[in-house]
PDB file of C-alpha atoms and ligand atoms in Angstrom:
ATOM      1  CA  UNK A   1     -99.746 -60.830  98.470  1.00 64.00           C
ATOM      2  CA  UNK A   2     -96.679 -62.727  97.871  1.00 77.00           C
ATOM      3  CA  UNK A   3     -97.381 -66.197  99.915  1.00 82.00           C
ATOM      4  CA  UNK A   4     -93.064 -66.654  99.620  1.00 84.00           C
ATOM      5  CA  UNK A   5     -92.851 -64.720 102.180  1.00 80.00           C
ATOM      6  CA  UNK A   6     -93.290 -66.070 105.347  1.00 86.00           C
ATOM      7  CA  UNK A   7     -92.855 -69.702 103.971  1.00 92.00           C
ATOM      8  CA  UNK A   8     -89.061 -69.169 102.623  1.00 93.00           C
ATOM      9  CA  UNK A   9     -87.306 -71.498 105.061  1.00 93.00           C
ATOM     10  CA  UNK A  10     -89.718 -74.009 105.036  1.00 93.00           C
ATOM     11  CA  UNK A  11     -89.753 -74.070 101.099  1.00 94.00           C
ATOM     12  CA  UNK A  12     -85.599 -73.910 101.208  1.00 94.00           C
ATOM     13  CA  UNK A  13     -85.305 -76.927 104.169  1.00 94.00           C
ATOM     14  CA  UNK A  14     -88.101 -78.985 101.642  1.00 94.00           C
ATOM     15  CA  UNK A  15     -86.285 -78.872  99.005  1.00 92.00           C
ATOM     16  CA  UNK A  16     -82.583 -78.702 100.426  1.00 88.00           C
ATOM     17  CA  UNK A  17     -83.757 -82.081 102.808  1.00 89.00           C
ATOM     18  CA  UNK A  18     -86.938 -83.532 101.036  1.00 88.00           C
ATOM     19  CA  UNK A  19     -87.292 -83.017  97.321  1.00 90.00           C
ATOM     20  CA  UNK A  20     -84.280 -83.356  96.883  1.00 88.00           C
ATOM     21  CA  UNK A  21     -84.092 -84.505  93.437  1.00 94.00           C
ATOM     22  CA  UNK A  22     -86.487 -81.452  91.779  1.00 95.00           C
ATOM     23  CA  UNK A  23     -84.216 -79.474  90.862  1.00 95.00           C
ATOM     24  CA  UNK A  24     -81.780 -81.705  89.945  1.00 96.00           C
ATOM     25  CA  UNK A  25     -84.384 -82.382  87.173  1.00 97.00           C
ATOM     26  CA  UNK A  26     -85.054 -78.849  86.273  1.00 97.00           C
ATOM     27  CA  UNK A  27     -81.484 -78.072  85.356  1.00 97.00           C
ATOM     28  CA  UNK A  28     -81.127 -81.269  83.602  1.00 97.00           C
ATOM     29  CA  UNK A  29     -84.393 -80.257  81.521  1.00 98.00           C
ATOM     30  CA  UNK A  30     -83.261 -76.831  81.519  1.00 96.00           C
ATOM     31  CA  UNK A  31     -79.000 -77.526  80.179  1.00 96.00           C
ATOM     32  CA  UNK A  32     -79.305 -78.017  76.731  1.00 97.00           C
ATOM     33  CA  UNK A  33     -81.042 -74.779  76.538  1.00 96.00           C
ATOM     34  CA  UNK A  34     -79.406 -72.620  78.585  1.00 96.00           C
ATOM     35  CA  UNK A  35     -75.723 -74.452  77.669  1.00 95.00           C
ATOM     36  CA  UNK A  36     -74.741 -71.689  75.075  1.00 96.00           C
ATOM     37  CA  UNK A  37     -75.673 -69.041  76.394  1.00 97.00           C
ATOM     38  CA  UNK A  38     -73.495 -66.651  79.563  1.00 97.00           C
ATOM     39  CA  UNK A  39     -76.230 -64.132  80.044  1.00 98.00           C
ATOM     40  CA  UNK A  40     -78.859 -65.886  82.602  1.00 98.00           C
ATOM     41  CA  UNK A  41     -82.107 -64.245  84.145  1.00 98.00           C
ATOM     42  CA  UNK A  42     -84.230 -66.467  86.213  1.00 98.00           C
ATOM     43  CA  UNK A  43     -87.325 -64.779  86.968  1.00 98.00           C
ATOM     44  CA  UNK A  44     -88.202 -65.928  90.567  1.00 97.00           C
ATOM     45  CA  UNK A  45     -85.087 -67.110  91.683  1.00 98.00           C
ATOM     46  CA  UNK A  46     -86.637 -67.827  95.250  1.00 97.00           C
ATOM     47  CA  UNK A  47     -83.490 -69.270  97.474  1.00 97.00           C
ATOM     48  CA  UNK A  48     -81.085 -70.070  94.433  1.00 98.00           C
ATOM     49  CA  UNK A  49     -81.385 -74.103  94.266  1.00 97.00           C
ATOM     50  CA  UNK A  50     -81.808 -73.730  90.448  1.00 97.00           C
ATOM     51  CA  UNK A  51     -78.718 -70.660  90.411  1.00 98.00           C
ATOM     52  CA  UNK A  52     -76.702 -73.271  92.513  1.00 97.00           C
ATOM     53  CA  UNK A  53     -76.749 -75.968  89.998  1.00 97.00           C
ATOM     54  CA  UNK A  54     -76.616 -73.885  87.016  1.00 98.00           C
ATOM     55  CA  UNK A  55     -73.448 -72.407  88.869  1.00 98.00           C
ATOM     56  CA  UNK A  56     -71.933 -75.908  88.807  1.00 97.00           C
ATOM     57  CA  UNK A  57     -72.194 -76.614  85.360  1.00 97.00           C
ATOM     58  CA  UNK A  58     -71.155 -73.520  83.849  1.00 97.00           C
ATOM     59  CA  UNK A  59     -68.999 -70.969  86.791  1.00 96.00           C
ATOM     60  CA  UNK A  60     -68.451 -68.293  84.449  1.00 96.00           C
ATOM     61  CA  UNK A  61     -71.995 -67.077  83.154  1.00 97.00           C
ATOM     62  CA  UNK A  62     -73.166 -64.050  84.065  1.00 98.00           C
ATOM     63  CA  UNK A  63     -76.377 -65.123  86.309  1.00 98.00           C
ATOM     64  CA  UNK A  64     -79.487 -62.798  87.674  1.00 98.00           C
ATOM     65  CA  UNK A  65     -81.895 -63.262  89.851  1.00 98.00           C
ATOM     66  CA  UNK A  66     -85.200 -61.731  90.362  1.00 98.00           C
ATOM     67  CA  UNK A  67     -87.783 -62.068  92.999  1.00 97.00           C
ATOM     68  CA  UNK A  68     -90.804 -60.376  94.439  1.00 95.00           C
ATOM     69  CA  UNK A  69     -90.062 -61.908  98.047  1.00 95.00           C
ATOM     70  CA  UNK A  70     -86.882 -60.476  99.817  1.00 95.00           C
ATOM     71  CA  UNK A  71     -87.010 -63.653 102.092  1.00 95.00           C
ATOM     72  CA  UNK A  72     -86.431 -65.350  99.765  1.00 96.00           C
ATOM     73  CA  UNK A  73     -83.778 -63.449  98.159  1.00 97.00           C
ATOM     74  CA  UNK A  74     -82.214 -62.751 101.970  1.00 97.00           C
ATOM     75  CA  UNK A  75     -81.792 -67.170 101.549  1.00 97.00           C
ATOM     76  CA  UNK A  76     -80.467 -67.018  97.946  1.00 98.00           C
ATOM     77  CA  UNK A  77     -77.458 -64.547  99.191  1.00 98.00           C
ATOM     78  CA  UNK A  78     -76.706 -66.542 101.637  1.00 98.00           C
ATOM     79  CA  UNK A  79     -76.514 -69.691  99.497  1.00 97.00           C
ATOM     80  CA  UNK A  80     -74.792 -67.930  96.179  1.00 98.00           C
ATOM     81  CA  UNK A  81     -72.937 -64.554  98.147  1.00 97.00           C
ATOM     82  CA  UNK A  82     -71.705 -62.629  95.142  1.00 96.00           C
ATOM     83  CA  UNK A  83     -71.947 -65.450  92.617  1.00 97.00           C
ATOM     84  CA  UNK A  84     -75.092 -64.016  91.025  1.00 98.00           C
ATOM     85  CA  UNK A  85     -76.854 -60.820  90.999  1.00 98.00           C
ATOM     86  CA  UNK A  86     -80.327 -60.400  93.083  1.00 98.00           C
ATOM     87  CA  UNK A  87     -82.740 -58.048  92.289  1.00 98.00           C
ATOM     88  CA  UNK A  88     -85.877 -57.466  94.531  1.00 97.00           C
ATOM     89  CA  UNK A  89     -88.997 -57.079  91.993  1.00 96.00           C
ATOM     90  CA  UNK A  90     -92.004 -54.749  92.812  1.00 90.00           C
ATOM     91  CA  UNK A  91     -95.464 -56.408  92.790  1.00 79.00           C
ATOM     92  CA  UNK A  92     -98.182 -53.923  92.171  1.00 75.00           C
TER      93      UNK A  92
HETATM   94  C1  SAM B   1     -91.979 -72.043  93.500  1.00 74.80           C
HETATM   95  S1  SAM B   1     -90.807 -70.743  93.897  1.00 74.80           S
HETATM   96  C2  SAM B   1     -89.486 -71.272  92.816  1.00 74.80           C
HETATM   97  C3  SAM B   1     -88.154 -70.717  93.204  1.00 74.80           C
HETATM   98  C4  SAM B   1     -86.985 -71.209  92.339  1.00 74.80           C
HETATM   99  N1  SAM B   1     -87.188 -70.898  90.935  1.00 74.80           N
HETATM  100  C5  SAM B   1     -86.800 -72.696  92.529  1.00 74.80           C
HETATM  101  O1  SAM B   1     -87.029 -73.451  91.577  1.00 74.80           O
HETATM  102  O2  SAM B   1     -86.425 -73.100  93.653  1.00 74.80           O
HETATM  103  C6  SAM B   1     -91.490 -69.342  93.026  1.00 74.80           C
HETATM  104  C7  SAM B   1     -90.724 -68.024  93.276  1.00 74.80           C
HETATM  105  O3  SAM B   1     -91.213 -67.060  92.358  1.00 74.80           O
HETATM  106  C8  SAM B   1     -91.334 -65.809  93.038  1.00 74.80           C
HETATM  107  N2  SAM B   1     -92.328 -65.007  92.297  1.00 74.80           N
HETATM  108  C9  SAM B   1     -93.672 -65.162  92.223  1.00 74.80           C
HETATM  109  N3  SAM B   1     -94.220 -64.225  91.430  1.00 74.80           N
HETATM  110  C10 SAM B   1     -93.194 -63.455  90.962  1.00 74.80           C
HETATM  111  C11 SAM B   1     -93.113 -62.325  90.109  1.00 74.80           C
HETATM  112  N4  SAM B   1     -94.208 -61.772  89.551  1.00 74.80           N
HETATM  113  N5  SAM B   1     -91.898 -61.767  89.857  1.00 74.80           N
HETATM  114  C12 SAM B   1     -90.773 -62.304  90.415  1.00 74.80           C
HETATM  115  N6  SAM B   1     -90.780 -63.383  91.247  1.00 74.80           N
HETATM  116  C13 SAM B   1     -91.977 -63.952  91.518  1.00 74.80           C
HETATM  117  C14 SAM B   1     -91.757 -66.192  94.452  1.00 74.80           C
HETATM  118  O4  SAM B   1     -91.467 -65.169  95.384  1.00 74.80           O
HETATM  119  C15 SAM B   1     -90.921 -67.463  94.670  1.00 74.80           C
HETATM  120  O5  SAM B   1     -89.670 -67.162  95.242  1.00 74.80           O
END
C-alpha cells in the first residue's frame, strides 16, 4: 500500500506553505552532483518540488519522474505541465 496516496495534497500544501525551506536544501545538497549532468531520473518524484527547483537552475536538462502514487504524479503535472516526463511505477 502506497500511504502517498490519499495524503498528496496535504504533503504538497506542507511543504509548498510549511517546510518551506526542505527542499531548498535538497537541491542545494543535491547541485554539485547533478550540475553536469542533462539526463535526470528522480525516483519518487511525488508533486515535483525537487523537479521545480532543479528546473530553475538548469531549464534545459532532460528531467524524469517516477512514482508509484498517481496522486501524486496528477500534482506534479500540474506544477511542471510538459517540463518533465512522469512515469507511473507499478508496486507489486
Ligand atoms: C517523501 S515523498 C518525496 C517526494 C519528492 N521526492 C520530494 O522530495 O518532494 C516520497 C515519494 O516516493 C514515492 N515512492 C515510494 N516508493 C516508491 C517506489 N518504490 N517507486 C517509486 N516511487 C516511490 C511516493 O509515492 C512519494 O511520492
Amino acid at each position: 500500500m502506497n500511504i502517498y496516496a490519499d495524503r498528496a495534497n496535504y504533503y504538497d500544501l506542507l511543504f509548498q506553505y510549511i517546510c518551506t525551506d526542505y527542499h531548498d536544501e535538497v537541491v542545494k545538497s543535491l547541485f554539485p552532483i547533478i550540475r553536469d549532468f542533462n539526463n535526470i531520473v528522480e525516483i519518487g518524484v511525488g508533486t515535483g518540488l525537487i523537479a521545480e527547483r532543479v528546473l530553475k537552475l538548469k531549464p534545459n536538462c532532460n528531467f524524469t519522474g517516477i512514482d508509484i502514487s498517481k496522486q501524486m504524479l496528477d500534482l506534479a503535472k500540474k506544477r511542471l505541465g510538459n517540463k518533465i516526463k512522469l512515469v507511473e511505477s507499478i508496486q507489486k
